[in-house]
Amino acid sequence: MNRLLAFLIRDFHTETSYRLGFLVSIGGVFVRVFIFYFLAQLVNPSAAPLLSDYNGDYFAFVLIGIAFGGYFSTGLTGFANALRQTQTTGTLEAMMMTPTPVSLLIVGSAAWSYTYTTFRVLIYLLVGVLLLGLDLGQANVPAALLSLLLAIISFASIGIIAASVIMVVKRGDPITAVFGGLANLIGGVYYPIEILPNWLQFFARLLPITYALRAMRLSLLNGAGWAELAPDLLALLLFCVLLFPLSLLIFRYAVEQARADGSLAQY
């Protein structure tokens, strides 16, 4: 726990040392909320049936999407960005020589990214509730927290695999580019997947973000019970069980491969 806290404190000081960038990032949250609030006023009433599971409120739908979709972006890029930073500063090889378990190094490297993302999500929700009429009065908070935990683990697994690929090939970030694009296009961030052609809906259901956002919306906006959320929670659990152990194995292999060819500190 002390080691994890050390990672968190280090990255907090790094982030807040650039105060203007930090403030601009937070200001961007306010701007995005208001942009989508005004866009929601233009949504055609004919789309209401597609939003019936979410009380027909497009603003609430999209706000949950862009807020909690941030965890998907953090999961995809947080580990790769942390890896690049330790490579460029020359600290990666030294960290790998310590007795700290690889799994803790992985978690610690992205701890601040997740903390900061949570802070941004809270701002999204507070602005929505306090200024723009977002109604979370029926929220099933325990279900939302469980959905979030499973989502974070499944998202992080993909990000760890992406970081592993970068460590070995040293070029580009194809996994992040592909999954990031797919999440925005067909993951249900900005519109229900039911609006997509059937063949695209098939691919949407292969992404963990699809189930994560549906579970978050149902639990926060509708106060959905465990029975209603069960299909989405089970899908997320399956992603976690399959992807997380696989991602750790791939990362360990990538570290050993980089050590063997002497490229651990290269980027």
Coordinates of C-alpha atoms in Angstrom, one line a residue:
M1 CA 0.0 0.0 0.0
N2 CA 2.9 2.4 0.8
R3 CA 4.4 1.7 -2.6
L4 CA 1.1 2.4 -4.3
L5 CA 0.7 5.6 -2.4
A6 CA 4.2 6.7 -3.4
F7 CA 3.2 6.3 -7.1
L8 CA 0.1 8.3 -6.5
I9 CA 1.9 11.2 -4.7
R10 CA 4.7 11.3 -7.4
D11 CA 2.2 11.6 -10.2
F12 CA 0.0 14.1 -8.3
H13 CA 3.0 16.4 -7.9
T14 CA 3.9 16.0 -11.6
E15 CA 0.4 16.8 -12.8
T16 CA -0.2 19.8 -10.5
S17 CA 3.2 21.3 -11.2
Y18 CA 1.6 22.4 -14.6
R19 CA -1.2 24.4 -13.0
L20 CA -2.4 26.1 -16.2
G21 CA -2.8 22.8 -18.0
F22 CA -4.6 21.3 -15.0
L23 CA -7.0 24.2 -14.9
V24 CA -7.6 24.1 -18.6
S25 CA -8.4 20.4 -18.4
I26 CA -11.0 21.0 -15.6
G27 CA -12.5 23.9 -17.6
G28 CA -12.9 21.6 -20.5
V29 CA -15.2 19.4 -18.5
F30 CA -17.6 22.4 -18.0
V31 CA -17.4 23.2 -21.7
R32 CA -18.3 19.7 -22.8
V33 CA -21.2 19.4 -20.4
F34 CA -22.8 22.6 -21.7
I35 CA -22.1 21.7 -25.4
F36 CA -24.0 18.4 -25.0
Y37 CA -26.7 20.0 -22.9
F38 CA -27.5 22.4 -25.8
L39 CA -27.1 19.7 -28.4
A40 CA -29.6 17.6 -26.5
Q41 CA -32.2 20.3 -27.1
L42 CA -32.0 19.5 -30.8
V43 CA -32.5 15.8 -30.5
N44 CA -35.5 14.7 -32.6
P45 CA -38.5 13.5 -30.5
S46 CA -38.7 10.5 -32.8
A47 CA -35.5 9.2 -31.2
A48 CA -37.3 8.9 -27.8
P49 CA -38.2 5.2 -28.2
L50 CA -34.4 4.5 -28.4
L51 CA -33.9 6.2 -25.1
S52 CA -36.9 4.6 -23.3
D53 CA -34.6 2.6 -21.1
Y54 CA -33.1 5.8 -19.9
N55 CA -36.3 7.8 -19.2
G56 CA -36.1 9.4 -22.7
D57 CA -33.6 11.9 -21.6
Y58 CA -30.8 12.3 -24.2
F59 CA -28.8 14.8 -22.0
A60 CA -28.7 12.3 -19.1
F61 CA -27.8 9.5 -21.5
V62 CA -24.9 11.3 -23.2
L63 CA -23.6 12.9 -19.9
I64 CA -23.2 9.4 -18.4
G65 CA -21.5 8.3 -21.6
I66 CA -18.9 11.0 -21.8
A67 CA -18.2 11.0 -18.0
F68 CA -17.8 7.3 -17.5
G69 CA -16.3 6.8 -21.0
G70 CA -13.3 8.6 -19.5
Y71 CA -12.5 5.5 -17.6
F72 CA -12.2 3.6 -20.9
S73 CA -9.8 6.2 -22.3
T74 CA -7.8 6.1 -19.1
G75 CA -7.7 2.3 -19.2
L76 CA -6.5 2.3 -22.8
T77 CA -3.9 5.1 -22.5
G78 CA -2.9 5.3 -18.8
F79 CA -0.5 2.4 -18.7
A80 CA 1.1 3.2 -22.1
N81 CA 1.6 6.8 -21.2
A82 CA 3.1 5.9 -17.8
L83 CA 5.4 3.4 -19.6
R84 CA 6.6 6.0 -22.0
Q85 CA 7.2 8.5 -19.2
T86 CA 9.4 6.1 -17.2
Q87 CA 11.3 5.2 -20.4
T88 CA 12.0 8.8 -21.3
T89 CA 13.1 9.7 -17.7
G90 CA 15.2 6.6 -17.5
T91 CA 13.5 5.2 -14.4
L92 CA 11.8 2.1 -15.9
E93 CA 14.8 -0.2 -15.8
A94 CA 15.6 0.9 -12.2
M95 CA 12.0 0.2 -11.2
M96 CA 12.1 -3.3 -12.8
M97 CA 15.2 -4.1 -10.7
T98 CA 13.4 -3.5 -7.4
P99 CA 11.6 -6.4 -5.6
T100 CA 8.2 -4.7 -6.3
P101 CA 5.9 -7.2 -8.0
V102 CA 5.2 -6.5 -11.6
S103 CA 1.4 -6.3 -10.9
L104 CA 2.0 -3.5 -8.4
L105 CA 4.2 -1.6 -10.8
I106 CA 1.4 -1.8 -13.3
V107 CA -1.3 -0.7 -10.9
G108 CA 0.8 2.0 -9.4
S109 CA 1.9 3.5 -12.7
A110 CA -1.8 4.4 -13.5
A111 CA -3.1 5.1 -10.0
W112 CA -3.0 8.9 -10.5
S113 CA -4.7 8.6 -14.0
Y114 CA -7.6 6.8 -12.4
T115 CA -7.8 9.2 -9.5
Y116 CA -7.8 12.2 -11.8
T117 CA -10.4 10.6 -14.0
T118 CA -12.6 10.0 -11.0
F119 CA -12.3 13.7 -10.1
R120 CA -13.4 14.7 -13.6
V121 CA -16.4 12.3 -13.4
L122 CA -17.5 13.8 -10.2
I123 CA -17.3 17.3 -11.8
Y124 CA -19.4 16.1 -14.8
L125 CA -22.1 14.8 -12.4
L126 CA -22.1 17.8 -10.1
V127 CA -22.4 20.2 -13.0
G128 CA -25.2 18.1 -14.5
V129 CA -27.1 17.8 -11.2
L130 CA -26.6 21.3 -9.8
L131 CA -26.8 23.4 -12.9
L132 CA -28.6 21.5 -15.6
G133 CA -31.2 19.4 -14.0
L134 CA -29.7 15.9 -14.2
D135 CA -31.8 13.6 -12.0
L136 CA -29.9 11.0 -10.0
G137 CA -32.5 10.7 -7.3
Q138 CA -33.3 7.0 -8.1
A139 CA -29.7 5.9 -8.4
N140 CA -28.7 2.4 -7.2
V141 CA -25.3 3.4 -5.9
P142 CA -24.0 -0.1 -4.9
A143 CA -24.9 -1.4 -8.3
A144 CA -23.2 1.5 -10.0
L145 CA -20.0 1.1 -8.0
L146 CA -19.9 -2.7 -8.8
S147 CA -20.4 -1.9 -12.5
L148 CA -17.7 0.7 -12.3
L149 CA -15.2 -1.7 -10.7
L150 CA -15.8 -4.4 -13.3
A151 CA -15.6 -1.8 -16.0
I152 CA -12.3 -0.4 -14.8
I153 CA -10.7 -3.9 -14.6
S154 CA -11.8 -4.9 -18.1
F155 CA -10.8 -1.5 -19.6
A156 CA -7.4 -1.7 -17.8
S157 CA -6.7 -5.2 -19.2
I158 CA -6.9 -3.9 -22.7
G159 CA -4.6 -1.0 -21.8
I160 CA -2.0 -3.3 -20.2
I161 CA -1.9 -5.4 -23.4
A162 CA -1.5 -2.2 -25.4
A163 CA 1.4 -1.1 -23.1
S164 CA 3.0 -4.6 -23.6
V165 CA 2.9 -4.3 -27.3
I166 CA 4.5 -0.9 -27.2
M167 CA 7.3 -2.2 -24.9
V168 CA 8.1 -4.9 -27.5
V169 CA 7.6 -3.3 -30.9
K170 CA 8.5 0.3 -29.9
R171 CA 6.4 1.7 -32.7
G172 CA 2.9 3.2 -32.7
D173 CA 0.0 2.1 -30.5
P174 CA -2.4 0.1 -32.7
I175 CA -4.5 -1.4 -29.9
T176 CA -5.3 2.0 -28.4
A177 CA -6.1 3.5 -31.8
V178 CA -8.4 0.6 -32.8
F179 CA -10.3 0.2 -29.5
G180 CA -10.5 4.0 -28.9
G181 CA -12.1 4.5 -32.3
L182 CA -14.5 1.6 -31.9
A183 CA -15.6 2.7 -28.5
N184 CA -16.5 6.2 -29.7
L185 CA -18.2 4.9 -32.9
I186 CA -20.1 1.8 -31.7
G187 CA -19.7 1.6 -27.9
G188 CA -22.8 3.6 -27.0
V189 CA -21.0 6.7 -25.7
Y190 CA -23.0 9.2 -27.7
Y191 CA -26.0 7.3 -28.9
P192 CA -27.7 3.9 -28.1
I193 CA -26.2 1.0 -30.0
E194 CA -29.8 0.1 -31.2
I195 CA -29.5 2.9 -33.7
L196 CA -26.7 1.0 -35.5
P197 CA -27.1 -1.5 -38.3
N198 CA -27.4 -5.1 -36.9
W199 CA -23.9 -6.1 -38.1
L200 CA -22.4 -3.1 -36.2
Q201 CA -24.4 -4.0 -33.1
F202 CA -22.8 -7.4 -33.2
F203 CA -19.3 -5.8 -33.0
A204 CA -20.6 -3.4 -30.3
R205 CA -21.5 -6.3 -28.1
L206 CA -17.9 -7.5 -28.3
L207 CA -16.7 -4.4 -26.4
P208 CA -16.8 -4.1 -22.6
I209 CA -17.6 -0.4 -22.8
T210 CA -21.0 -1.3 -24.3
Y211 CA -22.0 -3.3 -21.2
A212 CA -20.3 -0.9 -18.8
L213 CA -22.2 2.2 -20.0
R214 CA -25.5 0.4 -20.1
A215 CA -25.1 -0.8 -16.6
M216 CA -24.0 2.6 -15.3
R217 CA -27.0 4.3 -17.0
L218 CA -29.5 1.8 -15.8
S219 CA -28.2 1.9 -12.2
L220 CA -27.8 5.7 -12.0
L221 CA -30.7 7.0 -14.1
N222 CA -33.3 4.3 -13.4
G223 CA -32.2 2.8 -10.1
A224 CA -32.2 -0.7 -11.8
G225 CA -32.1 -3.7 -9.6
W226 CA -29.6 -6.6 -9.6
A227 CA -31.8 -8.8 -11.8
E228 CA -32.1 -6.2 -14.5
L229 CA -28.4 -5.5 -14.4
A230 CA -27.3 -9.1 -14.3
P231 CA -26.7 -9.6 -18.0
D232 CA -24.4 -6.6 -18.2
L233 CA -22.6 -7.4 -15.0
L234 CA -22.0 -11.0 -16.0
A235 CA -20.7 -9.9 -19.4
L236 CA -18.3 -7.5 -17.6
L237 CA -17.2 -10.2 -15.2
L238 CA -16.5 -12.5 -18.1
F239 CA -14.3 -9.8 -19.7
C240 CA -12.4 -9.4 -16.3
V241 CA -11.9 -13.1 -15.8
L242 CA -10.6 -13.6 -19.4
L243 CA -8.7 -10.4 -20.0
F244 CA -7.0 -9.4 -16.7
P245 CA -4.9 -12.6 -16.1
L246 CA -4.1 -12.6 -19.8
S247 CA -2.9 -9.0 -19.7
L248 CA -0.6 -9.7 -16.8
L249 CA 0.9 -12.7 -18.5
I250 CA 1.5 -10.7 -21.7
F251 CA 3.0 -7.8 -19.8
R252 CA 5.4 -10.2 -17.9
Y253 CA 6.4 -11.7 -21.3
A254 CA 7.0 -8.3 -22.8
V255 CA 9.2 -7.3 -19.9
E256 CA 11.3 -10.5 -20.2
Q257 CA 11.5 -10.0 -24.0
A258 CA 12.7 -6.4 -23.6
R259 CA 15.2 -7.4 -20.9
A260 CA 16.5 -10.2 -23.1
D261 CA 17.2 -7.9 -26.1
G262 CA 18.4 -5.0 -23.9
S263 CA 15.6 -2.7 -25.1
L264 CA 13.8 -2.2 -21.8
A265 CA 14.7 1.5 -21.5
Q266 CA 14.3 2.3 -25.2
Y267 CA 11.3 4.0 -26.7

